[in-house]
PDB file of C-alpha atoms in Angstrom:
ATOM      1  CA  MET F   1      16.117 -14.043 -36.733  1.00  0.00           C
ATOM      2  CA  THR F   2      16.542 -13.782 -39.854  1.00  0.00           C
ATOM      3  CA  THR F   3      19.839 -13.144 -41.909  1.00  0.00           C
ATOM      4  CA  THR F   4      19.006  -9.172 -42.489  1.00  0.00           C
ATOM      5  CA  GLU F   5      18.799  -9.106 -38.329  1.00  0.00           C
ATOM      6  CA  TRP F   6      22.300 -10.680 -37.727  1.00  0.00           C
ATOM      7  CA  ILE F   7      24.043  -8.914 -40.433  1.00  0.00           C
ATOM      8  CA  THR F   8      22.701  -5.420 -39.068  1.00  0.00           C
ATOM      9  CA  ASP F   9      23.607  -6.088 -35.296  1.00  0.00           C
ATOM     10  CA  ILE F  10      26.863  -7.152 -36.265  1.00  0.00           C
ATOM     11  CA  ALA F  11      27.933  -4.442 -38.567  1.00  0.00           C
ATOM     12  CA  LEU F  12      26.071  -2.272 -35.639  1.00  0.00           C
ATOM     13  CA  LEU F  13      28.440  -3.083 -33.006  1.00  0.00           C
ATOM     14  CA  LEU F  14      31.481  -3.436 -35.144  1.00  0.00           C
ATOM     15  CA  VAL F  15      31.107   0.056 -35.993  1.00  0.00           C
ATOM     16  CA  VAL F  16      32.037   1.171 -32.627  1.00  0.00           C
ATOM     17  CA  PHE F  17      34.423  -1.776 -32.231  1.00  0.00           C
ATOM     18  CA  ARG F  18      36.504  -0.539 -35.411  1.00  0.00           C
ATOM     19  CA  GLN F  19      36.513   2.522 -33.656  1.00  0.00           C
ATOM     20  CA  LEU F  20      38.840   0.711 -30.955  1.00  0.00           C
ATOM     21  CA  ARG F  21      41.424   1.475 -32.178  1.00  0.00           C
ATOM     22  CA  GLU F  22      42.165   5.191 -33.400  1.00  0.00           C
ATOM     23  CA  GLY F  23      41.088   6.600 -36.296  1.00  0.00           C
ATOM     24  CA  ARG F  24      40.487   9.479 -38.473  1.00  0.00           C
ATOM     25  CA  LEU F  25      37.043  11.474 -37.598  1.00  0.00           C
ATOM     26  CA  ASP F  26      35.839  12.037 -41.261  1.00  0.00           C
ATOM     27  CA  LEU F  27      32.668  11.580 -42.715  1.00  0.00           C
ATOM     28  CA  ARG F  28      32.592   8.039 -42.869  1.00  0.00           C
ATOM     29  CA  SER F  29      32.743   7.798 -39.411  1.00  0.00           C
ATOM     30  CA  PHE F  30      29.147   9.928 -39.415  1.00  0.00           C
ATOM     31  CA  LEU F  31      27.633   8.329 -42.886  1.00  0.00           C
ATOM     32  CA  ILE F  32      28.097   4.215 -42.089  1.00  0.00           C
ATOM     33  CA  PRO F  33      26.952   4.161 -39.230  1.00  0.00           C
ATOM     34  CA  LEU F  34      23.835   6.718 -39.933  1.00  0.00           C
ATOM     35  CA  GLY F  35      23.163   4.669 -43.129  1.00  0.00           C
ATOM     36  CA  ILE F  36      22.890   1.326 -41.356  1.00  0.00           C
ATOM     37  CA  VAL F  37      20.446   2.793 -38.765  1.00  0.00           C
ATOM     38  CA  ALA F  38      18.657   4.110 -41.038  1.00  0.00           C
ATOM     39  CA  PHE F  39      18.665   1.070 -43.442  1.00  0.00           C
ATOM     40  CA  VAL F  40      17.068  -0.349 -40.152  1.00  0.00           C
ATOM     41  CA  ALA F  41      14.013   2.291 -40.107  1.00  0.00           C
ATOM     42  CA  TYR F  42      13.361   1.976 -43.436  1.00  0.00           C
ATOM     43  CA  SER F  43      12.927  -2.077 -42.756  1.00  0.00           C
ATOM     44  CA  TYR F  44      11.056  -2.102 -39.714  1.00  0.00           C
ATOM     45  CA  LEU F  45       9.266   1.020 -38.387  1.00  0.00           C
ATOM     46  CA  ASP F  46       6.226   0.601 -40.502  1.00  0.00           C
ATOM     47  CA  THR F  47       4.057   2.729 -39.062  1.00  0.00           C
ATOM     48  CA  VAL F  48       3.989   4.290 -34.893  1.00  0.00           C
ATOM     49  CA  PRO F  49       1.776   3.585 -32.739  1.00  0.00           C
ATOM     50  CA  THR F  50      -0.413   5.693 -31.532  1.00  0.00           C
ATOM     51  CA  GLY F  51      -2.766   4.015 -29.348  1.00  0.00           C
ATOM     52  CA  GLY F  52      -2.875   2.939 -25.634  1.00  0.00           C
ATOM     53  CA  ASN F  53       0.215   4.091 -23.940  1.00  0.00           C
ATOM     54  CA  ASP F  54       2.425   3.034 -27.105  1.00  0.00           C
ATOM     55  CA  LEU F  55       3.502   6.243 -27.521  1.00  0.00           C
ATOM     56  CA  VAL F  56       4.736   6.127 -23.403  1.00  0.00           C
ATOM     57  CA  LEU F  57       6.428   2.614 -24.405  1.00  0.00           C
ATOM     58  CA  ILE F  58       7.947   4.184 -27.248  1.00  0.00           C
ATOM     59  CA  GLY F  59       9.487   8.039 -25.117  1.00  0.00           C
ATOM     60  CA  THR F  60      11.069   5.548 -22.683  1.00  0.00           C
ATOM     61  CA  LEU F  61      12.997   3.615 -24.657  1.00  0.00           C
ATOM     62  CA  VAL F  62      14.167   5.997 -27.366  1.00  0.00           C
ATOM     63  CA  ALA F  63      14.927   8.072 -23.700  1.00  0.00           C
ATOM     64  CA  VAL F  64      16.959   4.775 -23.262  1.00  0.00           C
ATOM     65  CA  GLY F  65      18.271   5.253 -26.667  1.00  0.00           C
ATOM     66  CA  ALA F  66      19.602   9.448 -26.001  1.00  0.00           C
ATOM     67  CA  ALA F  67      21.257   8.363 -22.809  1.00  0.00           C
ATOM     68  CA  LEU F  68      23.076   5.818 -24.130  1.00  0.00           C
ATOM     69  CA  GLY F  69      24.068   7.431 -27.568  1.00  0.00           C
ATOM     70  CA  ILE F  70      24.860  11.096 -25.521  1.00  0.00           C
ATOM     71  CA  ALA F  71      26.953   9.118 -22.753  1.00  0.00           C
ATOM     72  CA  GLY F  72      29.033   6.784 -25.809  1.00  0.00           C
ATOM     73  CA  GLY F  73      29.440  10.406 -27.526  1.00  0.00           C
ATOM     74  CA  VAL F  74      31.555  12.415 -23.784  1.00  0.00           C
ATOM     75  CA  TYR F  75      33.242   8.769 -23.884  1.00  0.00           C
ATOM     76  CA  THR F  76      34.610   8.563 -26.768  1.00  0.00           C
ATOM     77  CA  ARG F  77      38.207  10.062 -26.848  1.00  0.00           C
ATOM     78  CA  ILE F  78      38.620  13.214 -29.647  1.00  0.00           C
ATOM     79  CA  ARG F  79      41.598  14.368 -30.131  1.00  0.00           C
ATOM     80  CA  ALA F  80      44.456  16.666 -32.511  1.00  0.00           C
ATOM     81  CA  LEU F  81      47.274  15.483 -34.704  1.00  0.00           C
ATOM     82  CA  ASP F  82      48.750  17.522 -37.552  1.00  0.00           C
ATOM     83  CA  GLY F  83      45.953  19.267 -37.978  1.00  0.00           C
ATOM     84  CA  HIS F  84      43.244  16.499 -38.253  1.00  0.00           C
ATOM     85  CA  LEU F  85      40.592  14.756 -35.200  1.00  0.00           C
ATOM     86  CA  LEU F  86      41.295  11.481 -34.736  1.00  0.00           C
ATOM     87  CA  ILE F  87      38.757  10.145 -32.759  1.00  0.00           C
ATOM     88  CA  LYS F  88      38.643   6.657 -29.919  1.00  0.00           C
ATOM     89  CA  ALA F  89      35.594   4.798 -28.131  1.00  0.00           C
ATOM     90  CA  GLY F  90      37.169   3.564 -25.020  1.00  0.00           C
ATOM     91  CA  ALA F  91      35.849   1.341 -22.659  1.00  0.00           C
ATOM     92  CA  VAL F  92      33.332   3.046 -20.831  1.00  0.00           C
ATOM     93  CA  SER F  93      31.650   3.857 -24.366  1.00  0.00           C
ATOM     94  CA  ALA F  94      31.983   0.268 -26.469  1.00  0.00           C
ATOM     95  CA  ALA F  95      30.380  -0.718 -22.882  1.00  0.00           C
ATOM     96  CA  LEU F  96      27.149   1.309 -23.741  1.00  0.00           C
ATOM     97  CA  TRP F  97      26.809   0.946 -27.027  1.00  0.00           C
ATOM     98  CA  VAL F  98      27.193  -3.218 -26.606  1.00  0.00           C
ATOM     99  CA  LEU F  99      24.161  -3.045 -23.464  1.00  0.00           C
ATOM    100  CA  GLY F 100      22.407  -1.345 -26.326  1.00  0.00           C
ATOM    101  CA  MET F 101      22.647  -3.402 -28.767  1.00  0.00           C
ATOM    102  CA  GLY F 102      22.666  -6.364 -26.682  1.00  0.00           C
ATOM    103  CA  ALA F 103      19.647  -5.656 -25.165  1.00  0.00           C
ATOM    104  CA  ARG F 104      17.759  -5.180 -28.137  1.00  0.00           C
ATOM    105  CA  MET F 105      18.887  -8.532 -29.584  1.00  0.00           C
ATOM    106  CA  ALA F 106      18.515 -10.559 -26.357  1.00  0.00           C
ATOM    107  CA  PHE F 107      14.944  -9.332 -26.486  1.00  0.00           C
ATOM    108  CA  GLN F 108      14.311 -10.323 -29.790  1.00  0.00           C
ATOM    109  CA  LEU F 109      15.707 -13.849 -28.878  1.00  0.00           C
ATOM    110  CA  TRP F 110      13.434 -14.499 -26.073  1.00  0.00           C
ATOM    111  CA  THR F 111      10.857 -13.094 -27.491  1.00  0.00           C
ATOM    112  CA  GLU F 112      11.269 -15.706 -30.433  1.00  0.00           C
ATOM    113  CA  HIS F 113      12.567 -18.288 -29.022  1.00  0.00           C
ATOM    114  CA  GLY F 114      13.265 -17.825 -25.347  1.00  0.00           C
ATOM    115  CA  GLY F 115      10.181 -18.241 -24.100  1.00  0.00           C
ATOM    116  CA  GLY F 116       8.939 -14.666 -23.633  1.00  0.00           C
ATOM    117  CA  ALA F 117       6.553 -14.302 -26.327  1.00  0.00           C
ATOM    118  CA  GLY F 118       3.998 -14.561 -23.710  1.00  0.00           C
ATOM    119  CA  THR F 119       5.349 -12.535 -20.808  1.00  0.00           C
ATOM    120  CA  VAL F 120       5.654  -9.344 -23.245  1.00  0.00           C
ATOM    121  CA  ALA F 121       1.514 -10.302 -24.740  1.00  0.00           C
ATOM    122  CA  ARG F 122       0.421 -10.445 -21.120  1.00  0.00           C
ATOM    123  CA  PHE F 123       2.863  -7.152 -20.191  1.00  0.00           C
ATOM    124  CA  SER F 124       1.570  -6.030 -22.694  1.00  0.00           C
ATOM    125  CA  ILE F 125      -2.092  -6.347 -22.724  1.00  0.00           C
ATOM    126  CA  THR F 126      -1.893  -5.273 -18.327  1.00  0.00           C
ATOM    127  CA  HIS F 127      -0.422  -2.124 -19.637  1.00  0.00           C
ATOM    128  CA  HIS F 128      -2.683  -1.315 -22.629  1.00  0.00           C
ATOM    129  CA  ILE F 129       0.678  -1.478 -24.921  1.00  0.00           C
ATOM    130  CA  THR F 130      -2.101  -2.504 -28.488  1.00  0.00           C
ATOM    131  CA  SER F 131       0.142  -4.386 -30.894  1.00  0.00           C
ATOM    132  CA  ASP F 132       2.932  -6.385 -31.910  1.00  0.00           C
ATOM    133  CA  GLN F 133       4.377  -2.932 -33.185  1.00  0.00           C
ATOM    134  CA  ALA F 134       4.840  -0.957 -31.268  1.00  0.00           C
ATOM    135  CA  TRP F 135       7.101  -2.933 -29.323  1.00  0.00           C
ATOM    136  CA  VAL F 136       9.248  -3.247 -32.907  1.00  0.00           C
ATOM    137  CA  ALA F 137       8.760   0.710 -33.450  1.00  0.00           C
ATOM    138  CA  ALA F 138      10.340   1.935 -29.958  1.00  0.00           C
ATOM    139  CA  PHE F 139      13.348  -0.829 -30.218  1.00  0.00           C
ATOM    140  CA  VAL F 140      13.847   0.649 -33.249  1.00  0.00           C
ATOM    141  CA  LEU F 141      13.461   4.013 -32.498  1.00  0.00           C
ATOM    142  CA  MET F 142      15.742   3.381 -29.744  1.00  0.00           C
ATOM    143  CA  ALA F 143      18.219   2.167 -31.973  1.00  0.00           C
ATOM    144  CA  LEU F 144      18.530   5.831 -33.896  1.00  0.00           C
ATOM    145  CA  THR F 145      18.028   7.920 -31.366  1.00  0.00           C
ATOM    146  CA  GLU F 146      21.032   6.196 -29.355  1.00  0.00           C
ATOM    147  CA  VAL F 147      23.231   6.276 -33.321  1.00  0.00           C
ATOM    148  CA  VAL F 148      21.748   9.954 -33.661  1.00  0.00           C
ATOM    149  CA  THR F 149      22.546  11.027 -30.219  1.00  0.00           C
ATOM    150  CA  ARG F 150      25.817   9.578 -29.944  1.00  0.00           C
ATOM    151  CA  LEU F 151      26.810  10.626 -33.221  1.00  0.00           C
ATOM    152  CA  ALA F 152      25.229  14.607 -32.706  1.00  0.00           C
ATOM    153  CA  THR F 153      28.223  14.082 -28.889  1.00  0.00           C
ATOM    154  CA  ILE F 154      31.185  13.303 -31.525  1.00  0.00           C
ATOM    155  CA  TYR F 155      29.857  15.876 -33.379  1.00  0.00           C
ATOM    156  CA  LEU F 156      29.133  18.447 -31.240  1.00  0.00           C
ATOM    157  CA  ARG F 157      32.595  17.600 -29.409  1.00  0.00           C
ATOM    158  CA  SER F 158      34.913  17.472 -32.217  1.00  0.00           C
ATOM    159  CA  ARG F 159      33.805  21.111 -32.830  1.00  0.00           C
ATOM    160  CA  ARG F 160      35.345  21.800 -30.043  1.00  0.00           C
ATOM    161  CA  VAL F 161      39.007  20.337 -30.367  1.00  0.00           C
ATOM    162  CA  PRO F 162      41.598  22.520 -31.698  1.00  0.00           C
ATOM    163  CA  THR F 163      43.172  21.393 -35.148  1.00  0.00           C
ATOM    164  CA  GLY F 164      45.629  23.696 -35.942  1.00  0.00           C
ATOM    165  CA  THR F 165      48.862  23.246 -34.498  1.00  0.00           C
ATOM    166  CA  ALA F 166      49.418  25.751 -31.788  1.00  0.00           C
ATOM    167  CA  THR F 167      51.400  25.230 -28.673  1.00  0.00           C
ATOM    168  CA  VAL F 168      49.325  24.677 -25.992  1.00  0.00           C
ATOM    169  CA  THR F 169      50.495  25.968 -22.785  1.00  0.00           C
ATOM    170  CA  ALA F 170      50.158  25.598 -19.201  1.00  0.00           C
ATOM    171  CA  ALA F 171      48.194  28.050 -17.274  1.00  0.00           C
ATOM    172  CA  PRO F 172      49.643  30.249 -15.077  1.00  0.00           C
ATOM    173  CA  VAL F 173      48.278  29.352 -12.003  1.00  0.00           C
ATOM    174  CA  PRO F 174      46.903  32.232  -9.816  1.00  0.00           C
ATOM    175  CA  GLY F 175      48.415  34.436  -7.660  1.00  0.00           C
ATOM    176  CA  ARG F 176      51.777  33.860  -9.073  1.00  0.00           C
ATOM    177  CA  ALA F 177      53.653  35.898 -11.329  1.00  0.00           C
ATOM    178  CA  VAL F 178      54.084  35.186 -14.468  1.00  0.00           C
ATOM    179  CA  ARG F 179      58.006  34.782 -16.190  1.00  0.00           C
ATOM    180  CA  PRO F 180      58.733  35.524 -19.663  1.00  0.00           C
TER     181      PRO F 180
END
């Protein structure tokens, strides 16, 4: 792995670790991770191969990224305080993020330095994956999808959180009279 790859992978990990502390949900909360994955996509996504079973590989990893992203967004706490939305990544959200990022990093280290290149080559031949670019596209699009779906889930959930200062009262119990 190059220094740039290490820096971008660590930066993406730090995005969620930063959110383990509660902070304001603002434009930066969306732009920083989107900027990082846009840089990664620009740097590594030359083409999206469509030969053989390349699209099956890509689609599978994109689906995994979407599942991780949606679950990560669901397990992120969003609440209103003083007219502002606050966000805090929960343990499950952080674990899912690390799982997705860690799996990509582990695969890359295994294929480059751990003797996994031959295994991946044999798998690719057996399953009609046409090139190493299919693997690159699959993992980059997985990361992009994980980030975008997590942010989209957080955004959609944030739209449902009332930010006003209205007093919240308990709902009446069915069958009981409500007294003023």
